[in-house]
mmCIF file of C-alpha atoms and ligand atoms in Angstrom:
data_model
loop_
_atom_site.group_PDB
_atom_site.id
_atom_site.type_symbol
_atom_site.label_atom_id
_atom_site.label_comp_id
_atom_site.label_asym_id
_atom_site.label_seq_id
_atom_site.Cartn_x
_atom_site.Cartn_y
_atom_site.Cartn_z
ATOM 1 C CA HIS G 937 16.147 -7.974 33.807
ATOM 2 C CA MET G 938 15.011 -9.198 37.014
ATOM 3 C CA ALA G 939 14.678 -12.452 38.144
ATOM 4 C CA ARG G 940 10.961 -13.241 39.266
ATOM 5 C CA ARG G 941 11.197 -13.421 42.769
ATOM 6 C CA ARG G 942 9.588 -16.157 44.697
ATOM 7 C CA LYS G 943 7.002 -16.165 47.594
ATOM 8 C CA PRO G 944 9.044 -16.787 50.751
ATOM 9 C CA ASP G 945 7.921 -19.902 52.790
ATOM 10 C CA TRP G 946 6.343 -17.949 55.490
ATOM 11 C CA LEU G 947 3.912 -16.623 53.024
ATOM 12 C CA LYS G 948 2.355 -19.976 52.340
ATOM 13 C CA GLN G 949 -1.163 -20.491 53.369
ATOM 14 C CA ARG G 950 -3.027 -23.247 55.183
ATOM 15 C CA PRO G 951 -6.648 -23.624 53.771
ATOM 16 C CA PRO G 952 -9.474 -23.523 56.253
ATOM 17 C CA SER G 953 -11.886 -26.417 57.223
ATOM 18 C CA GLY G 954 -14.031 -27.618 59.913
ATOM 19 C CA GLN G 955 -17.600 -27.514 60.877
ATOM 20 C CA ARG G 956 -17.757 -23.996 62.074
ATOM 21 C CA PHE G 957 -16.075 -23.050 58.633
ATOM 22 C CA THR G 958 -19.212 -24.793 56.731
ATOM 23 C CA GLU G 959 -21.771 -23.538 58.921
ATOM 24 C CA ILE G 960 -20.765 -19.712 58.519
ATOM 25 C CA LYS G 961 -20.116 -19.976 54.842
ATOM 26 C CA GLU G 962 -23.612 -21.600 54.655
ATOM 27 C CA THR G 963 -25.525 -18.840 56.419
ATOM 28 C CA LEU G 964 -23.749 -16.108 54.141
ATOM 29 C CA ARG G 965 -24.509 -17.874 50.915
ATOM 30 C CA ASP G 966 -28.122 -18.139 51.919
ATOM 31 C CA ARG G 967 -28.595 -14.280 52.458
ATOM 32 C CA ASP G 968 -26.195 -13.627 49.507
ATOM 33 C CA LEU G 969 -23.783 -11.622 51.806
ATOM 34 C CA HIS G 970 -20.130 -11.069 50.997
ATOM 35 C CA THR G 971 -16.861 -11.258 53.469
ATOM 36 C CA VAL G 972 -13.770 -9.874 52.781
ATOM 37 C CA CYS G 973 -12.446 -13.108 54.179
ATOM 38 C CA GLU G 974 -13.728 -15.038 51.712
ATOM 39 C CA GLU G 975 -13.522 -12.851 48.674
ATOM 40 C CA ALA G 976 -10.132 -12.161 49.019
ATOM 41 C CA ASN G 977 -9.247 -15.346 49.684
ATOM 42 C CA CYS G 978 -7.691 -14.276 52.816
ATOM 43 C CA PRO G 979 -4.757 -16.446 54.293
ATOM 44 C CA ASN G 980 -6.068 -15.928 57.923
ATOM 45 C CA LEU G 981 -9.509 -17.244 57.209
ATOM 46 C CA GLY G 982 -9.462 -20.206 59.368
ATOM 47 C CA GLU G 983 -7.585 -18.473 62.229
ATOM 48 C CA CYS G 984 -10.238 -15.749 62.240
ATOM 49 C CA TRP G 985 -13.559 -17.361 61.853
ATOM 50 C CA SER G 986 -12.781 -19.812 64.594
ATOM 51 C CA GLY G 987 -11.424 -17.230 67.100
ATOM 52 C CA ARG G 988 -9.536 -20.068 69.117
ATOM 53 C CA ASN G 989 -8.765 -17.968 71.678
ATOM 54 C CA GLY G 990 -11.173 -15.442 72.312
ATOM 55 C CA PRO G 991 -13.988 -13.834 69.831
ATOM 56 C CA GLY G 992 -14.203 -15.067 66.287
ATOM 57 C CA THR G 993 -13.838 -12.207 63.651
ATOM 58 C CA ALA G 994 -14.974 -11.935 60.373
ATOM 59 C CA THR G 995 -15.139 -9.014 57.651
ATOM 60 C CA PHE G 996 -18.510 -8.147 55.820
ATOM 61 C CA MET G 997 -18.292 -6.020 52.565
ATOM 62 C CA LEU G 998 -20.919 -3.545 52.484
ATOM 63 C CA MET G 999 -22.491 -1.782 49.557
ATOM 64 C CA GLY G 1000 -21.660 -4.120 46.551
ATOM 65 C CA ASP G 1001 -18.374 -5.435 45.115
ATOM 66 C CA ARG G 1002 -17.791 -2.544 42.817
ATOM 67 C CA CYS G 1003 -15.454 0.289 43.791
ATOM 68 C CA SER G 1004 -15.880 3.807 42.206
ATOM 69 C CA ARG G 1005 -11.940 4.355 42.920
ATOM 70 C CA ALA G 1006 -9.230 2.188 41.691
ATOM 71 C CA CYS G 1007 -6.126 1.868 43.787
ATOM 72 C CA ASN G 1008 -3.481 -0.046 42.246
ATOM 73 C CA PHE G 1009 -2.872 -2.757 44.993
ATOM 74 C CA CYS G 1010 -6.509 -3.529 45.423
ATOM 75 C CA ASP G 1011 -8.336 -6.105 43.743
ATOM 76 C CA VAL G 1012 -12.101 -4.584 43.792
ATOM 77 C CA GLU G 1013 -13.603 -3.921 40.300
ATOM 78 C CA THR G 1014 -13.789 -0.613 39.661
ATOM 79 C CA GLY G 1015 -16.955 1.441 38.455
ATOM 80 C CA GLY G 1016 -20.360 -0.092 37.304
ATOM 81 C CA MET G 1017 -21.865 0.654 41.001
ATOM 82 C CA GLU G 1018 -25.089 -1.084 41.786
ATOM 83 C CA ALA G 1019 -27.880 0.381 43.503
ATOM 84 C CA LEU G 1020 -27.707 0.050 47.388
ATOM 85 C CA ASP G 1021 -29.562 -3.219 48.726
ATOM 86 C CA PRO G 1022 -31.979 -1.121 51.634
ATOM 87 C CA GLU G 1023 -32.314 -4.631 53.128
ATOM 88 C CA GLU G 1024 -28.760 -5.116 53.524
ATOM 89 C CA PRO G 1025 -27.909 -3.711 57.103
ATOM 90 C CA SER G 1026 -30.797 -5.926 58.364
ATOM 91 C CA LYS G 1027 -29.480 -8.894 56.543
ATOM 92 C CA VAL G 1028 -25.932 -8.258 57.901
ATOM 93 C CA ALA G 1029 -27.688 -8.260 61.671
ATOM 94 C CA ASP G 1030 -29.538 -11.273 61.204
ATOM 95 C CA ALA G 1031 -26.329 -13.283 59.625
ATOM 96 C CA VAL G 1032 -24.350 -12.071 62.283
ATOM 97 C CA ALA G 1033 -27.007 -13.040 65.194
ATOM 98 C CA GLU G 1034 -27.274 -16.425 63.472
ATOM 99 C CA ILE G 1035 -23.505 -16.966 63.190
ATOM 100 C CA GLY G 1036 -23.318 -15.954 66.633
ATOM 101 C CA LEU G 1037 -20.257 -13.570 66.207
ATOM 102 C CA ASP G 1038 -19.048 -11.513 69.012
ATOM 103 C CA TYR G 1039 -16.781 -9.416 67.226
ATOM 104 C CA VAL G 1040 -17.615 -7.987 63.599
ATOM 105 C CA VAL G 1041 -15.863 -6.130 60.990
ATOM 106 C CA LEU G 1042 -17.752 -3.799 58.483
ATOM 107 C CA THR G 1043 -16.054 -2.216 55.719
ATOM 108 C CA SER G 1044 -17.077 -1.223 52.220
ATOM 109 C CA VAL G 1045 -16.248 -0.442 48.644
ATOM 110 C CA ASP G 1046 -15.768 3.504 48.207
ATOM 111 C CA ARG G 1047 -18.901 4.992 46.828
ATOM 112 C CA ASP G 1048 -18.207 8.373 45.569
ATOM 113 C CA ASP G 1049 -20.964 8.012 43.409
ATOM 114 C CA LEU G 1050 -23.413 8.171 46.086
ATOM 115 C CA PRO G 1051 -24.664 12.161 47.406
ATOM 116 C CA ASP G 1052 -23.420 10.866 51.047
ATOM 117 C CA GLN G 1053 -20.927 8.427 50.003
ATOM 118 C CA GLY G 1054 -22.738 5.510 51.464
ATOM 119 C CA ALA G 1055 -22.056 6.923 55.219
ATOM 120 C CA GLY G 1056 -25.951 6.538 56.238
ATOM 121 C CA HIS G 1057 -25.845 3.047 54.813
ATOM 122 C CA PHE G 1058 -22.720 2.160 56.715
ATOM 123 C CA ALA G 1059 -24.173 3.633 59.914
ATOM 124 C CA ARG G 1060 -27.530 1.679 59.483
ATOM 125 C CA THR G 1061 -25.716 -1.522 59.537
ATOM 126 C CA VAL G 1062 -23.768 -0.604 62.545
ATOM 127 C CA GLU G 1063 -27.204 0.334 64.193
ATOM 128 C CA ALA G 1064 -28.997 -2.884 62.958
ATOM 129 C CA ILE G 1065 -26.268 -4.748 64.570
ATOM 130 C CA LYS G 1066 -26.370 -3.037 68.086
ATOM 131 C CA GLU G 1067 -29.896 -3.147 68.140
ATOM 132 C CA ARG G 1068 -30.083 -6.966 67.959
ATOM 133 C CA ASP G 1069 -27.590 -7.276 70.731
ATOM 134 C CA PRO G 1070 -25.576 -4.171 72.040
ATOM 135 C CA GLY G 1071 -23.172 -6.459 73.147
ATOM 136 C CA ILE G 1072 -21.649 -7.356 69.871
ATOM 137 C CA LEU G 1073 -18.506 -5.701 69.376
ATOM 138 C CA VAL G 1074 -18.280 -3.820 66.030
ATOM 139 C CA GLU G 1075 -15.277 -2.571 64.269
ATOM 140 C CA VAL G 1076 -15.797 -0.565 61.221
ATOM 141 C CA LEU G 1077 -13.338 0.098 58.467
ATOM 142 C CA ILE G 1078 -14.414 3.148 56.883
ATOM 143 C CA PRO G 1079 -13.701 5.168 53.332
ATOM 144 C CA ASP G 1080 -12.048 8.334 53.846
ATOM 145 C CA PHE G 1081 -15.721 10.087 52.847
ATOM 146 C CA ARG G 1082 -13.293 12.631 51.308
ATOM 147 C CA GLY G 1083 -12.380 14.182 54.475
ATOM 148 C CA ASP G 1084 -16.175 15.435 54.969
ATOM 149 C CA PRO G 1085 -16.426 15.579 58.765
ATOM 150 C CA ALA G 1086 -20.053 15.419 58.730
ATOM 151 C CA LEU G 1087 -19.980 11.948 57.171
ATOM 152 C CA VAL G 1088 -17.418 10.621 59.568
ATOM 153 C CA ASP G 1089 -19.496 11.836 62.525
ATOM 154 C CA ARG G 1090 -22.387 9.600 61.019
ATOM 155 C CA ILE G 1091 -20.732 6.675 61.455
ATOM 156 C CA VAL G 1092 -19.377 7.967 64.775
ATOM 157 C CA GLU G 1093 -23.058 8.306 66.029
ATOM 158 C CA ALA G 1094 -23.962 4.988 65.050
ATOM 159 C CA GLY G 1095 -21.930 3.716 68.013
ATOM 160 C CA PRO G 1096 -19.232 1.203 66.739
ATOM 161 C CA ASP G 1097 -16.809 0.220 69.017
ATOM 162 C CA VAL G 1098 -13.313 0.601 66.821
ATOM 163 C CA ILE G 1099 -13.395 2.673 63.734
ATOM 164 C CA ALA G 1100 -10.653 2.138 61.656
ATOM 165 C CA HIS G 1101 -9.445 4.173 58.493
ATOM 166 C CA ASN G 1102 -6.383 2.915 56.629
ATOM 167 C CA VAL G 1103 -3.411 5.273 55.554
ATOM 168 C CA GLU G 1104 -2.256 2.288 53.726
ATOM 169 C CA THR G 1105 1.293 3.435 53.256
ATOM 170 C CA VAL G 1106 3.856 6.309 53.822
ATOM 171 C CA GLU G 1107 3.180 9.752 52.368
ATOM 172 C CA ARG G 1108 5.638 9.442 49.365
ATOM 173 C CA LEU G 1109 4.009 6.468 47.927
ATOM 174 C CA GLN G 1110 0.195 7.299 48.672
ATOM 175 C CA TRP G 1111 -0.110 8.151 44.767
ATOM 176 C CA PRO G 1112 1.501 5.062 43.098
ATOM 177 C CA VAL G 1113 -0.332 2.649 45.893
ATOM 178 C CA ARG G 1114 -3.686 4.730 46.306
ATOM 179 C CA ASP G 1115 -6.608 6.294 44.036
ATOM 180 C CA ARG G 1116 -5.764 9.912 43.376
ATOM 181 C CA ARG G 1117 -8.707 10.659 45.488
ATOM 182 C CA ALA G 1118 -7.223 9.349 48.795
ATOM 183 C CA GLY G 1119 -4.258 11.107 50.306
ATOM 184 C CA TYR G 1120 -2.324 11.224 53.114
ATOM 185 C CA GLU G 1121 -3.288 14.428 55.062
ATOM 186 C CA GLN G 1122 -6.939 13.608 54.301
ATOM 187 C CA SER G 1123 -6.647 9.969 55.604
ATOM 188 C CA LEU G 1124 -5.055 11.466 58.909
ATOM 189 C CA SER G 1125 -7.754 14.033 59.327
ATOM 190 C CA VAL G 1126 -10.322 11.443 58.988
ATOM 191 C CA LEU G 1127 -8.859 9.560 62.133
ATOM 192 C CA GLU G 1128 -8.193 12.609 64.167
ATOM 193 C CA ARG G 1129 -11.914 13.599 63.826
ATOM 194 C CA VAL G 1130 -12.635 10.321 64.887
ATOM 195 C CA ALA G 1131 -10.386 10.577 67.801
ATOM 196 C CA ASP G 1132 -11.193 13.816 68.935
ATOM 197 C CA THR G 1133 -14.996 13.190 68.670
ATOM 198 C CA ALA G 1134 -15.787 10.122 70.097
ATOM 199 C CA ASP G 1135 -15.324 7.571 72.931
ATOM 200 C CA VAL G 1136 -14.120 4.906 70.476
ATOM 201 C CA TYR G 1137 -10.753 3.191 69.548
ATOM 202 C CA THR G 1138 -8.979 4.381 66.505
ATOM 203 C CA LYS G 1139 -7.175 1.917 64.293
ATOM 204 C CA THR G 1140 -5.409 2.262 61.048
ATOM 205 C CA SER G 1141 -3.182 0.002 58.800
ATOM 206 C CA LEU G 1142 -0.039 -0.086 56.532
ATOM 207 C CA MET G 1143 0.911 -2.253 53.694
ATOM 208 C CA LEU G 1144 4.939 -2.779 53.696
ATOM 209 C CA GLY G 1145 6.993 -3.764 50.824
ATOM 210 C CA VAL G 1146 5.604 -1.381 48.323
ATOM 211 C CA GLY G 1147 8.961 0.626 48.653
ATOM 212 C CA GLU G 1148 9.074 2.677 51.499
ATOM 213 C CA TYR G 1149 12.140 3.298 53.703
ATOM 214 C CA ASP G 1150 12.274 2.765 57.642
ATOM 215 C CA HIS G 1151 12.458 6.109 58.356
ATOM 216 C CA GLU G 1152 9.047 6.949 56.312
ATOM 217 C CA ILE G 1153 7.543 3.965 58.214
ATOM 218 C CA TYR G 1154 8.604 5.247 61.397
ATOM 219 C CA ARG G 1155 7.276 8.916 60.765
ATOM 220 C CA THR G 1156 3.827 7.522 59.396
ATOM 221 C CA LEU G 1157 3.213 5.553 62.856
ATOM 222 C CA SER G 1158 4.458 8.763 64.460
ATOM 223 C CA ASP G 1159 2.115 11.177 62.630
ATOM 224 C CA CYS G 1160 -0.767 8.348 63.260
ATOM 225 C CA ARG G 1161 -0.099 8.231 66.835
ATOM 226 C CA GLU G 1162 -0.245 12.392 66.984
ATOM 227 C CA ALA G 1163 -3.593 12.136 65.390
ATOM 228 C CA GLY G 1164 -4.963 10.438 68.595
ATOM 229 C CA VAL G 1165 -4.584 6.696 66.632
ATOM 230 C CA ASP G 1166 -4.771 3.594 69.305
ATOM 231 C CA VAL G 1167 -4.487 0.390 67.306
ATOM 232 C CA VAL G 1168 -1.872 0.009 64.082
ATOM 233 C CA THR G 1169 -1.396 -3.201 61.876
ATOM 234 C CA LEU G 1170 1.116 -3.822 59.794
ATOM 235 C CA GLY G 1171 1.072 -6.634 57.018
ATOM 236 C CA GLN G 1172 2.925 -7.496 53.493
ATOM 237 C CA TYR G 1173 1.706 -6.002 50.375
ATOM 238 C CA LEU G 1174 0.733 -9.100 48.016
ATOM 239 C CA GLN G 1175 0.253 -8.350 44.404
ATOM 240 C CA PRO G 1176 -3.555 -9.554 43.607
ATOM 241 C CA SER G 1177 -2.513 -9.821 39.757
ATOM 242 C CA ARG G 1178 0.376 -8.894 37.141
ATOM 243 C CA SER G 1179 -1.644 -5.809 36.668
ATOM 244 C CA HIS G 1180 -1.504 -4.470 40.116
ATOM 245 C CA LEU G 1181 1.354 -2.614 41.799
ATOM 246 C CA ASP G 1182 4.723 -4.890 41.914
ATOM 247 C CA VAL G 1183 5.686 -6.072 45.150
ATOM 248 C CA TYR G 1184 9.178 -4.160 46.023
ATOM 249 C CA GLU G 1185 10.080 -6.415 48.651
ATOM 250 C CA TYR G 1186 9.078 -9.337 51.066
ATOM 251 C CA VAL G 1187 9.843 -8.092 54.435
ATOM 252 C CA HIS G 1188 10.990 -10.304 56.839
ATOM 253 C CA PRO G 1189 9.066 -11.495 59.796
ATOM 254 C CA ASP G 1190 11.741 -10.394 62.299
ATOM 255 C CA ALA G 1191 11.519 -6.903 60.833
ATOM 256 C CA PHE G 1192 7.793 -6.816 61.442
ATOM 257 C CA GLU G 1193 8.271 -8.015 64.997
ATOM 258 C CA THR G 1194 10.707 -4.959 65.379
ATOM 259 C CA TRP G 1195 8.213 -2.743 63.967
ATOM 260 C CA ARG G 1196 5.902 -4.202 66.634
ATOM 261 C CA ARG G 1197 8.187 -3.397 69.531
ATOM 262 C CA VAL G 1198 8.747 0.102 68.151
ATOM 263 C CA ALA G 1199 5.078 0.741 67.924
ATOM 264 C CA GLU G 1200 3.838 -0.682 71.471
ATOM 265 C CA ALA G 1201 7.056 0.196 73.415
ATOM 266 C CA GLU G 1202 8.099 3.487 71.600
ATOM 267 C CA LEU G 1203 5.285 5.231 70.425
ATOM 268 C CA GLY G 1204 2.565 4.026 72.793
ATOM 269 C CA PHE G 1205 0.375 2.115 70.430
ATOM 270 C CA LEU G 1206 -2.244 -0.158 72.700
ATOM 271 C CA TYR G 1207 -1.456 -2.589 70.347
ATOM 272 C CA CYS G 1208 0.310 -3.434 67.084
ATOM 273 C CA ALA G 1209 -0.435 -6.468 65.297
ATOM 274 C CA SER G 1210 2.493 -7.099 62.818
ATOM 275 C CA GLY G 1211 3.399 -9.864 60.413
ATOM 276 C CA PRO G 1212 3.612 -10.911 56.772
ATOM 277 C CA MET G 1213 0.049 -12.088 56.799
ATOM 278 C CA VAL G 1214 -1.631 -9.715 59.173
ATOM 279 C CA ARG G 1215 -4.546 -7.840 57.675
ATOM 280 C CA SER G 1216 -6.211 -4.883 58.984
ATOM 281 C CA SER G 1217 -8.896 -7.146 60.731
ATOM 282 C CA TYR G 1218 -6.352 -10.047 61.591
ATOM 283 C CA ARG G 1219 -8.056 -11.852 64.823
ATOM 284 C CA ALA G 1220 -9.076 -8.288 65.519
ATOM 285 C CA GLY G 1221 -11.988 -9.761 68.163
ATOM 286 C CA GLU G 1222 -9.232 -11.800 69.898
ATOM 287 C CA LEU G 1223 -6.427 -8.862 70.033
ATOM 288 C CA PHE G 1224 -9.028 -6.657 70.771
ATOM 289 C CA VAL G 1225 -10.315 -7.964 74.002
ATOM 290 C CA ASP G 1226 -6.784 -9.082 75.044
ATOM 291 C CA ALA G 1227 -5.544 -5.504 74.661
ATOM 292 C CA VAL G 1228 -8.555 -3.568 75.986
ATOM 293 C CA LEU G 1229 -11.038 -5.533 78.088
ATOM 294 C CA ARG G 1230 -8.464 -7.651 80.155
HETATM 295 FE FE1 SF4 X 1840 -11.484 -11.977 57.469
HETATM 296 FE FE2 SF4 X 1840 -9.878 -9.645 57.879
HETATM 297 FE FE3 SF4 X 1840 -9.298 -12.092 59.324
HETATM 298 FE FE4 SF4 X 1840 -8.864 -12.065 56.651
HETATM 299 S S1 SF4 X 1840 -7.651 -10.877 58.496
HETATM 300 S S2 SF4 X 1840 -9.950 -13.709 57.554
HETATM 301 S S3 SF4 X 1840 -10.397 -10.584 56.014
HETATM 302 S S4 SF4 X 1840 -11.461 -11.087 59.402
HETATM 303 FE FE1 SF4 X 1841 -10.011 -1.000 46.988
HETATM 304 FE FE2 SF4 X 1841 -10.677 0.476 48.757
HETATM 305 FE FE3 SF4 X 1841 -9.535 1.186 46.904
HETATM 306 FE FE4 SF4 X 1841 -11.849 0.990 46.380
HETATM 307 S S1 SF4 X 1841 -11.295 2.669 47.894
HETATM 308 S S2 SF4 X 1841 -10.146 0.328 45.222
HETATM 309 S S3 SF4 X 1841 -12.010 -1.025 47.785
HETATM 310 S S4 SF4 X 1841 -8.618 -0.084 48.356
#
């Protein structure tokens, strides 16, 4: 018998508010668009959307809200895939222009059901945003496209500024954590392909607290650096519901800070955002501008 662990204080969220928040929400609702920020009830929403110290960041979810995969840490529903909305790329581009976002993150569900796994649709959305204003920085968080280099290249050709793909966890824990179609080597190969072929920043993310050892975290970070990854983010895994993977531990903020230093000073990442509430897209705009453009 194990006592149910209470969430430590450092994971308490502050609800977002303010006029900017209301404005963005309305623009999204009018166009029937979805952000991960809202749908995942992300604790960083207030901080990200307002972009207090630089460009604001919002993360759009493309290609519907149902996924062809079933990762054990993820709250997105599996199966019952819907047809793509051919207007989605231009709708997203219009919303980005109207809201006046300077930094956009695009991500998607996995679409193993589509012939090109959704790569074309994903790429067209990047192109639509850049056509309206090439100055808008676009980060994409892409699926693994089952490691198909041609599909990865389609995304690269669309011209995003940052290409992210998440390894999510250390090698040993890939399968309790991710869908069986995902995998450590496959994800590293996607990152490597991007780093090798394009003049673009490459980024990955790991969840801590699923049972990984320190030496495994270190090894994963090194493998990612070796694959050419520039930026890494580390955050706490939180269980979306009782039917999802258990939290193994709540990692202390000091440990996150130590990993940030190791990643930046020792392993040479351009930057590492690391903390209990950090998500892949956490203040991505501000941090990117700080690290790269200043
Ligand atoms: Fe949105 Fe990502 Fe920021 Fe969360 S961390 S509010 S999902 S941009
Ligand atoms: Fe969630 Fe992505 Fe896994 Fe689909 S592939 S279940 S969206 S983490």
